[in-house]
PDB file of C-alpha atoms in Angstrom:
ATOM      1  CA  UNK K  51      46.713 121.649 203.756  1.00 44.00           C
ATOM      2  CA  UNK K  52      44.347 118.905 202.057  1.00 40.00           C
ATOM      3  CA  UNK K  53      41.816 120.671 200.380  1.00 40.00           C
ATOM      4  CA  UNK K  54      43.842 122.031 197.510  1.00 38.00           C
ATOM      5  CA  UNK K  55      46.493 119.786 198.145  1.00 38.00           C
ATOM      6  CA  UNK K  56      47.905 118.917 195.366  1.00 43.00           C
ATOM      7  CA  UNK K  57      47.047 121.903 192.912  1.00 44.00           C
ATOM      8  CA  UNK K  58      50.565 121.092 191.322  1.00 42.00           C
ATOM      9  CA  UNK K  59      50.162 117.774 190.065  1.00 46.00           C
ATOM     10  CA  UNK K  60      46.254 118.101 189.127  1.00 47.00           C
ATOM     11  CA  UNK K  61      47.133 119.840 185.611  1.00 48.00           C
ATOM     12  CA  UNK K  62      49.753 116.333 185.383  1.00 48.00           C
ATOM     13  CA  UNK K  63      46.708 114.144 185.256  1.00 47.00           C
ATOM     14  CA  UNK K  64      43.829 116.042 183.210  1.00 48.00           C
ATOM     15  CA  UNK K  65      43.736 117.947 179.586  1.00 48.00           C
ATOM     16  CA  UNK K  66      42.525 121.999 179.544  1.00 49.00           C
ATOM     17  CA  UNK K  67      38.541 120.649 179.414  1.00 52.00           C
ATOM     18  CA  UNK K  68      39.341 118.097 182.544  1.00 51.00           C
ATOM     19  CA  UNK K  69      40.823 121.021 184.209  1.00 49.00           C
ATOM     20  CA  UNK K  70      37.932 123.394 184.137  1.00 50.00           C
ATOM     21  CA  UNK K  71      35.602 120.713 185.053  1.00 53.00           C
ATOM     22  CA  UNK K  72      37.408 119.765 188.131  1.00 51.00           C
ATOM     23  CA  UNK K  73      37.674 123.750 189.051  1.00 48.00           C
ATOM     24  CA  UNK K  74      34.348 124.061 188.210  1.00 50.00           C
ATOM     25  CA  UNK K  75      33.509 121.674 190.931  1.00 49.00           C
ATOM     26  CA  UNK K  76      35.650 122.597 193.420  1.00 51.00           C
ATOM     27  CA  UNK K  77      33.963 125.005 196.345  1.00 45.00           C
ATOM     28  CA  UNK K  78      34.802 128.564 195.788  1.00 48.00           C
ATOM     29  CA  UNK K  79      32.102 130.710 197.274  1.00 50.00           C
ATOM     30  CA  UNK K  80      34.053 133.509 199.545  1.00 51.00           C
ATOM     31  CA  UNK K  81      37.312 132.496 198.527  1.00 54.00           C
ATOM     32  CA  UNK K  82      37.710 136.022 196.083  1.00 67.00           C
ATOM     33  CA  UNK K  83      38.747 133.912 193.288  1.00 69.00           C
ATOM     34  CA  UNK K  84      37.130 132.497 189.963  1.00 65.00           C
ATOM     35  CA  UNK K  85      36.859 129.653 188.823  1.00 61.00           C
ATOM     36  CA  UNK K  86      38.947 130.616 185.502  1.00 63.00           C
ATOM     37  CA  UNK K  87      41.575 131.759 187.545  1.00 69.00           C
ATOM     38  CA  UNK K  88      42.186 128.416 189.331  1.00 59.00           C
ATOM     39  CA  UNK K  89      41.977 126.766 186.650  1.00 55.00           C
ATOM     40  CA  UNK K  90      44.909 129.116 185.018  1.00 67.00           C
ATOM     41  CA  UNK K  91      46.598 128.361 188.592  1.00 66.00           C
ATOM     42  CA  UNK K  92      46.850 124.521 187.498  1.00 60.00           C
ATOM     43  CA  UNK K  93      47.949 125.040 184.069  1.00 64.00           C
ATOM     44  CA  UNK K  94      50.677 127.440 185.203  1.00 69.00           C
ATOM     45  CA  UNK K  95      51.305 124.937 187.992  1.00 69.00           C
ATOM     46  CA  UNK K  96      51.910 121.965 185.286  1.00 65.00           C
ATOM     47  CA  UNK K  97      54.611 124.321 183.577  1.00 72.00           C
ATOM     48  CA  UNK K  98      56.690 125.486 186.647  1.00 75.00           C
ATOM     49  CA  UNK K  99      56.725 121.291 187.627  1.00 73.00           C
ATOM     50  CA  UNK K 100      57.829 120.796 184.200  1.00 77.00           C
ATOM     51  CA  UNK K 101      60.312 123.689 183.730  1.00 78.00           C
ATOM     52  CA  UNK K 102      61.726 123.691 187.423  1.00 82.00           C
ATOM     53  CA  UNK K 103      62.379 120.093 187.651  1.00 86.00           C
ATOM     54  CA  UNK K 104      62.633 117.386 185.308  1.00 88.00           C
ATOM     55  CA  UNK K 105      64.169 120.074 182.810  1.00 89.00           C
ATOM     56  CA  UNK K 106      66.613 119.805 185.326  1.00 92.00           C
ATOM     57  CA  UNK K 107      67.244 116.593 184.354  1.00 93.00           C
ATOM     58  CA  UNK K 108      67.932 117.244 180.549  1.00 92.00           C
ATOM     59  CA  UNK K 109      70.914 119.389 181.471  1.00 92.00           C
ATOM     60  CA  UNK K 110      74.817 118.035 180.994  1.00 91.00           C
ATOM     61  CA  UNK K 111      75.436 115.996 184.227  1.00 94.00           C
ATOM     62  CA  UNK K 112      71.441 116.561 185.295  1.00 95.00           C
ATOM     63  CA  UNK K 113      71.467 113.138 186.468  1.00 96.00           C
ATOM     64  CA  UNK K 114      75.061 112.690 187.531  1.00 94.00           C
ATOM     65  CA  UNK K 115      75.814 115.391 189.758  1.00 95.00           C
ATOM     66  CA  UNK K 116      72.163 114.579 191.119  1.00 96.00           C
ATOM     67  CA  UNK K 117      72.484 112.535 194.309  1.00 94.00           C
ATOM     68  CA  UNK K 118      68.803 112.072 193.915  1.00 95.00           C
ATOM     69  CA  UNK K 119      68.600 110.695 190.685  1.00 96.00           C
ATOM     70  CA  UNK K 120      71.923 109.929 189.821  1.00 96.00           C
ATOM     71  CA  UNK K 121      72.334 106.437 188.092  1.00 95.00           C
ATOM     72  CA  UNK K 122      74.654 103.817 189.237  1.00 92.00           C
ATOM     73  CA  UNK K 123      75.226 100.171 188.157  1.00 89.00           C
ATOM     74  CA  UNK K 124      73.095  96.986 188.461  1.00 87.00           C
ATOM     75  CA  UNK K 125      74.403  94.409 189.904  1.00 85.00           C
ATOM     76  CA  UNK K 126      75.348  92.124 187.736  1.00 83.00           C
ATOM     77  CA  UNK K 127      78.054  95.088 186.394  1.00 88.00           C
ATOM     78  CA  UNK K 128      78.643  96.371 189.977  1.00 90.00           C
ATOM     79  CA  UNK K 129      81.097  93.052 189.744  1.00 87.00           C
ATOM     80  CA  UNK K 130      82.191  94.193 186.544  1.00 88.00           C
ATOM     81  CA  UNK K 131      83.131  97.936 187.589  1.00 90.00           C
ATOM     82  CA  UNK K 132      84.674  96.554 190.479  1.00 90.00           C
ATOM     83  CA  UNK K 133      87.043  93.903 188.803  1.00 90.00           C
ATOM     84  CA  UNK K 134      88.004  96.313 186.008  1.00 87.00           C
ATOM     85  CA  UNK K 135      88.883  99.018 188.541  1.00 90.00           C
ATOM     86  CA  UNK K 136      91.359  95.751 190.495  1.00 91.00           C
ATOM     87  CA  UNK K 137      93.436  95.529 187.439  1.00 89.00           C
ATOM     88  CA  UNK K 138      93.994  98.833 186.874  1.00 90.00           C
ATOM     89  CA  UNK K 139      91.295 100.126 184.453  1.00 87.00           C
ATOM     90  CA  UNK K 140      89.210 102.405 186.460  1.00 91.00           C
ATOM     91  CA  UNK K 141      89.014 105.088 183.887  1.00 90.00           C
ATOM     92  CA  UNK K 142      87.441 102.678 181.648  1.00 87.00           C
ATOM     93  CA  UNK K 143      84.737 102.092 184.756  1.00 88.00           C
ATOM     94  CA  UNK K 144      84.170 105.855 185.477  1.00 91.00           C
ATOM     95  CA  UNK K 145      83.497 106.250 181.760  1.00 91.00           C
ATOM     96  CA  UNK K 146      81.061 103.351 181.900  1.00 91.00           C
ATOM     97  CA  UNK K 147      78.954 105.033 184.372  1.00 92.00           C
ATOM     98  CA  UNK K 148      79.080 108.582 183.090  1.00 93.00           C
ATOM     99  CA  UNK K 149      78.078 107.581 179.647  1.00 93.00           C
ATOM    100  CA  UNK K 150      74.876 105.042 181.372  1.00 93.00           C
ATOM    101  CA  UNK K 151      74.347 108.992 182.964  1.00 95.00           C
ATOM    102  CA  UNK K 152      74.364 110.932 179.535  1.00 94.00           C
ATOM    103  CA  UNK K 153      72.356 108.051 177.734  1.00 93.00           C
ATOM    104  CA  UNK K 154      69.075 108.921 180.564  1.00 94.00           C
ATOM    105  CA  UNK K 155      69.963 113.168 180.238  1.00 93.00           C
ATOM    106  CA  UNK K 156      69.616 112.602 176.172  1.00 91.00           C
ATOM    107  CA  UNK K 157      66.794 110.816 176.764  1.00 90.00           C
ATOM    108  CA  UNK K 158      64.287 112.465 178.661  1.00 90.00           C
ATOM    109  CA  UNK K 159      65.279 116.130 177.119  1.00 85.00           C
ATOM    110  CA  UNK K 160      63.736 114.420 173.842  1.00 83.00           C
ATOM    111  CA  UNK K 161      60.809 112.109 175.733  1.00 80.00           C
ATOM    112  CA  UNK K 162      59.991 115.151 177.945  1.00 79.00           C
ATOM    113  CA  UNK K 163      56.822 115.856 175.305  1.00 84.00           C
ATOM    114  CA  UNK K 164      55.942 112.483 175.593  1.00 80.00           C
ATOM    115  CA  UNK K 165      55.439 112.280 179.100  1.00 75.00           C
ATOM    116  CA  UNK K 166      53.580 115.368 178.970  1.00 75.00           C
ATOM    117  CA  UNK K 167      51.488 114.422 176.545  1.00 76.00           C
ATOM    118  CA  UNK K 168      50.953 110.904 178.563  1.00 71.00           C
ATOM    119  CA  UNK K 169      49.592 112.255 181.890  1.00 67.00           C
ATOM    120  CA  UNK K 170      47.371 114.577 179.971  1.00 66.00           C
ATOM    121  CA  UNK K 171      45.768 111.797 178.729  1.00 65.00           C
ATOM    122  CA  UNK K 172      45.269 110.087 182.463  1.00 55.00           C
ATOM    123  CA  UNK K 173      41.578 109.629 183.522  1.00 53.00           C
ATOM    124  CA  UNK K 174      41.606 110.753 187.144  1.00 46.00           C
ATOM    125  CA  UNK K 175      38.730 109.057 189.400  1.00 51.00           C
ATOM    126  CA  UNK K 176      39.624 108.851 192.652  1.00 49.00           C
ATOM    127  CA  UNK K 177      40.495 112.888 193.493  1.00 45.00           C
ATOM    128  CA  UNK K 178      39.457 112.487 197.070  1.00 49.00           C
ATOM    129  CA  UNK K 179      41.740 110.117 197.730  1.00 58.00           C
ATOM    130  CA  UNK K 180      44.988 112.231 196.436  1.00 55.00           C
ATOM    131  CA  UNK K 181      43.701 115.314 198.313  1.00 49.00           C
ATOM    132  CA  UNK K 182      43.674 113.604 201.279  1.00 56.00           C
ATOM    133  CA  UNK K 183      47.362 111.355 200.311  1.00 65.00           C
ATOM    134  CA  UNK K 184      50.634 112.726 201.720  1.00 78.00           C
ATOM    135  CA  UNK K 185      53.023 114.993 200.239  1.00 78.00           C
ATOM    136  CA  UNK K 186      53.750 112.963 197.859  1.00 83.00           C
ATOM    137  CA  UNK K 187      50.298 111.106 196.990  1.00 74.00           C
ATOM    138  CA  UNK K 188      49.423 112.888 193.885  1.00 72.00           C
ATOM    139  CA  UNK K 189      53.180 111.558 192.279  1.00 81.00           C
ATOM    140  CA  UNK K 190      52.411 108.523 193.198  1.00 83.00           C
ATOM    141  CA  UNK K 191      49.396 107.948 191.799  1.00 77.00           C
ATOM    142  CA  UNK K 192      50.846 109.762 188.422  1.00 77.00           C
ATOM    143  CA  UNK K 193      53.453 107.048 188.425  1.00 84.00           C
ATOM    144  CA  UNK K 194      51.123 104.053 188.654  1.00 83.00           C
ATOM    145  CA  UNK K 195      48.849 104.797 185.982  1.00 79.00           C
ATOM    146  CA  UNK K 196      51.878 105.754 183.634  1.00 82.00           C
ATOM    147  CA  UNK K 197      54.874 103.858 184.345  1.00 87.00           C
ATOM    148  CA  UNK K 198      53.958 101.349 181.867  1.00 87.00           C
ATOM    149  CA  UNK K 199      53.256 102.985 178.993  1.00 86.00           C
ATOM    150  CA  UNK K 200      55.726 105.681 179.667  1.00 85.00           C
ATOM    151  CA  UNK K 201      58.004 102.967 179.567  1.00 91.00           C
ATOM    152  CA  UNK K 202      57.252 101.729 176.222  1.00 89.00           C
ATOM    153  CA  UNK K 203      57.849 105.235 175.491  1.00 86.00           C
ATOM    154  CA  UNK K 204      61.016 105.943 176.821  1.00 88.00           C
ATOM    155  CA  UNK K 205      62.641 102.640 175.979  1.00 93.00           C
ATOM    156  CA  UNK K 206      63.637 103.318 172.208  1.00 94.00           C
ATOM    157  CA  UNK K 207      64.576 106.975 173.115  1.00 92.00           C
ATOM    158  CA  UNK K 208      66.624 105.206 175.189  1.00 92.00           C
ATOM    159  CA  UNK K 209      68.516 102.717 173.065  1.00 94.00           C
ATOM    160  CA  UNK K 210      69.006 105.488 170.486  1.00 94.00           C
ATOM    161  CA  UNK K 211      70.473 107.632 173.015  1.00 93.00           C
ATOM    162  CA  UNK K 212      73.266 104.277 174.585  1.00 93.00           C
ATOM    163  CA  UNK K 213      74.096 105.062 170.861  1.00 93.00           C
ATOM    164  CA  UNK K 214      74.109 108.489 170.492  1.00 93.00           C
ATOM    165  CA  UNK K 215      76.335 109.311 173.184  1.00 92.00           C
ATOM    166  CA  UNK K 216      78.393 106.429 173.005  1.00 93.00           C
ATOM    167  CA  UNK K 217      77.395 104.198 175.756  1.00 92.00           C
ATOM    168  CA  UNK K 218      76.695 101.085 173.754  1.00 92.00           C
ATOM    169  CA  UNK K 219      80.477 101.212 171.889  1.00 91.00           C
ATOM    170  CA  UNK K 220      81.614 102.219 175.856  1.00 91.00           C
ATOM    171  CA  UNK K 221      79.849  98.858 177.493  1.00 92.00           C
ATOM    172  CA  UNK K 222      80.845  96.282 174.749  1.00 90.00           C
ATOM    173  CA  UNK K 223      84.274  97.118 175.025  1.00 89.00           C
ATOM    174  CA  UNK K 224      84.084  97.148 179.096  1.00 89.00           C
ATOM    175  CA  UNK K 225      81.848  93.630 179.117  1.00 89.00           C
ATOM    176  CA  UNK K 226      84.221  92.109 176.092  1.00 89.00           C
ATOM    177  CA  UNK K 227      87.159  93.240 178.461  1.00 87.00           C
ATOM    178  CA  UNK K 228      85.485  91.414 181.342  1.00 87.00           C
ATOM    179  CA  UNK K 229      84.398  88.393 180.185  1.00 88.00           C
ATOM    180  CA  UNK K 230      87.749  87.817 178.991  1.00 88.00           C
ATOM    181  CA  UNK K 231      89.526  87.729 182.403  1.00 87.00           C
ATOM    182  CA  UNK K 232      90.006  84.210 183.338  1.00 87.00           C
ATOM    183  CA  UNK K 233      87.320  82.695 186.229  1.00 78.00           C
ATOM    184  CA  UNK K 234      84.847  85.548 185.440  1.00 82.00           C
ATOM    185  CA  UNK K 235      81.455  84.434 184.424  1.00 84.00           C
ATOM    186  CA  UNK K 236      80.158  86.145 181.407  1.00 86.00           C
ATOM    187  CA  UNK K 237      77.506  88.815 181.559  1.00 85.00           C
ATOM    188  CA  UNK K 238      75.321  90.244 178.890  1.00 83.00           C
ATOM    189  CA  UNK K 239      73.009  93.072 180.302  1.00 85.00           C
ATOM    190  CA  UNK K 240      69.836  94.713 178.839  1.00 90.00           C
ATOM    191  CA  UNK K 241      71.281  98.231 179.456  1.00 91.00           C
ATOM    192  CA  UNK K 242      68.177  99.922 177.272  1.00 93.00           C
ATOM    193  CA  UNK K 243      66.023  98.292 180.087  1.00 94.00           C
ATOM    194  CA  UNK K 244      67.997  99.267 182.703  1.00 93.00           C
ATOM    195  CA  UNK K 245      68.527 102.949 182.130  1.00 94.00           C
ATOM    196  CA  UNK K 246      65.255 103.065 181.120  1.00 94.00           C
ATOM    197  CA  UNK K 247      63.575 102.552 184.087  1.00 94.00           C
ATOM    198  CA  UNK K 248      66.425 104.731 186.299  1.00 94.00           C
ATOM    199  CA  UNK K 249      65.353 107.798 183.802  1.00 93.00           C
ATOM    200  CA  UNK K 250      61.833 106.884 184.736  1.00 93.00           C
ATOM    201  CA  UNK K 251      62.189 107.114 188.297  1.00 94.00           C
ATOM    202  CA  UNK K 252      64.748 110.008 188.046  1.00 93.00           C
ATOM    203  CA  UNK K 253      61.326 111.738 186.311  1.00 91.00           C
ATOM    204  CA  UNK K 254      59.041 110.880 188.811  1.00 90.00           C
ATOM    205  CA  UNK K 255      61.426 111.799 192.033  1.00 92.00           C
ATOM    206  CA  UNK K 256      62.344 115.275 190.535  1.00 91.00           C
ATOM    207  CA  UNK K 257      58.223 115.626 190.293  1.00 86.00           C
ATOM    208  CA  UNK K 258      58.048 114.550 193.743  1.00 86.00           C
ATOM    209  CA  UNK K 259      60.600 117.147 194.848  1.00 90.00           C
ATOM    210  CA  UNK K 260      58.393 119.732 193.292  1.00 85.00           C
ATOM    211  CA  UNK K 261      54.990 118.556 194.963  1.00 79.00           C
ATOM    212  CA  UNK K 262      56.271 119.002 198.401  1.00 85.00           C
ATOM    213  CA  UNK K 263      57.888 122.196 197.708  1.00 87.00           C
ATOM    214  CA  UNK K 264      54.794 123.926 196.323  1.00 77.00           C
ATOM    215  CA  UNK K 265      52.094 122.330 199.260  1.00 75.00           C
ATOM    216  CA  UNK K 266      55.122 123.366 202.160  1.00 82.00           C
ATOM    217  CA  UNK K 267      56.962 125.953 200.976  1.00 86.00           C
ATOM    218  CA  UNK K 268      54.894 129.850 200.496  1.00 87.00           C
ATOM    219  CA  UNK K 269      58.391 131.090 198.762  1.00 90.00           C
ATOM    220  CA  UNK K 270      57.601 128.495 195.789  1.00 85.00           C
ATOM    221  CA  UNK K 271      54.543 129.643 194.762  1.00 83.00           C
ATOM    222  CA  UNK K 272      56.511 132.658 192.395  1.00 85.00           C
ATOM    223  CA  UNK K 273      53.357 134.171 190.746  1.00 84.00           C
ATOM    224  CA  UNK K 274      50.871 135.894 192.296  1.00 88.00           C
ATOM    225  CA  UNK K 275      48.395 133.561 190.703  1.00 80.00           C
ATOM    226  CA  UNK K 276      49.810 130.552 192.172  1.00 75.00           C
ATOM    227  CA  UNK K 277      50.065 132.639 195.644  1.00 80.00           C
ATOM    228  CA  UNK K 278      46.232 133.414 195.163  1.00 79.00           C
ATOM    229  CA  UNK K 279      45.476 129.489 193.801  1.00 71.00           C
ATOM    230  CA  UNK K 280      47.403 127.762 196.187  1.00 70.00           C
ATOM    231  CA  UNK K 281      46.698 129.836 199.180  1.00 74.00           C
ATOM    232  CA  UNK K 282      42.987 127.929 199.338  1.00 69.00           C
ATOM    233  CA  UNK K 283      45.155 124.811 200.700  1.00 67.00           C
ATOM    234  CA  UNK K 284      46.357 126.217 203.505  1.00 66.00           C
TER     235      UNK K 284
END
């Protein structure tokens, strides 16, 4: 299983002339396939992780149904929720989270080109060491080298989105309630930071889901190019 290893998440981390280059390299005498071909394998790989998974994530309720990704509440509101829902205003609190929820869906269905375009633009050195990594090695190497600037990224899709759906009006009116209840001390989060970095790691966990499935599981690999690509791992 480690010498095409991580075939999926190659195509996340090089452009179309990286791509070739690396298949180019890679040893396929006897193996009955070109070199063209695997390098087709990756690209097509790249899509399926894309289209399988964190488009997932776009979806109404893609993140709130999700027990992998779903968001809750820092703690500094976890205090907040649970006061509100004491005096009788837990609809107000299930709203709160729902909306943090739609904010991150909103947000990556219109930052999903972004990141794609990001880990294109990743200069992979150290291949060796993700062929040999674990199931999950080559996601988190991918989220290393882009969490940053992803971030800067995703952070003003992200405060437009608290507005679009109607988080921001949603968590003034739930902190204004609570910082008006007597013996509470007042909190003021950075919810655009917050949900920001939740989307991010909802991204990078839905990738991860997808890496393991395509190195362990023969029934994933749905073309008969990937069967033929992928098959050199095993």
């Amino acid at each position: 299983m480690k010498k095409f290893v991580t075939l999926i998440f190659l195509p996340l981390l090089f452009g179309c002339a990286e791509l070739q280059q690396i298949a180019d390299s890679l040893p396929q005498e006897g193996t009955g396939i070109s070199n063209a071909e695997v390098a087709a394998g990756l690209r097509q790989a790249l899509d399926f992780g894309i289209d399988k998974q964190v488009t997932k994530l776009t979806q109404e309720d893609g993140f709130f149904k999700n027990e992998l990704v779903r968001i809750g509440l820092p703690p500094e509101l976890q205090k907040v929720d649970q006061t509100l829902r004491d005096i009788g205003l837990s609809s107000l609190a299930d709203e709160g989270l729902r909306v943090l929820n739609r904010a991150a869906e909103d947000a990556v269905q219109e930052a999903t080109p972004i990141f794609v375009d990001a880990v294109k633009q990743i200069t992979f050195t150290d291949a060796q060491n993700i062929l040999l990594g674990d199931d999950i090695a080559a996601t988190t190497y991918l989220a290393n080298k882009t969490t940053e600037p992803l971030y800067s990224k995703f952070n003003p899709v992200i405060t437009n989105s608290l507005e679009k759906v109607g988080a921001t009006q949603v968590w003034t009116k739930i902190i204004e309630r609570y910082n008006a209840i007597p013996l509470t001390n007042d909190v003021n989060p950075d919810l655009a930071d917050y949900v920001t970095q939740q989307a991010l790691e909802g991204v990078y966990t839905m990738i991860a889901v997808e890496e393991k499935e395509i190195r362990n599981d023969f029934s994933a690999r749905t073309t008969n190019l990937l069967k033929r690509v992928f098959a050199l791992q095993d």
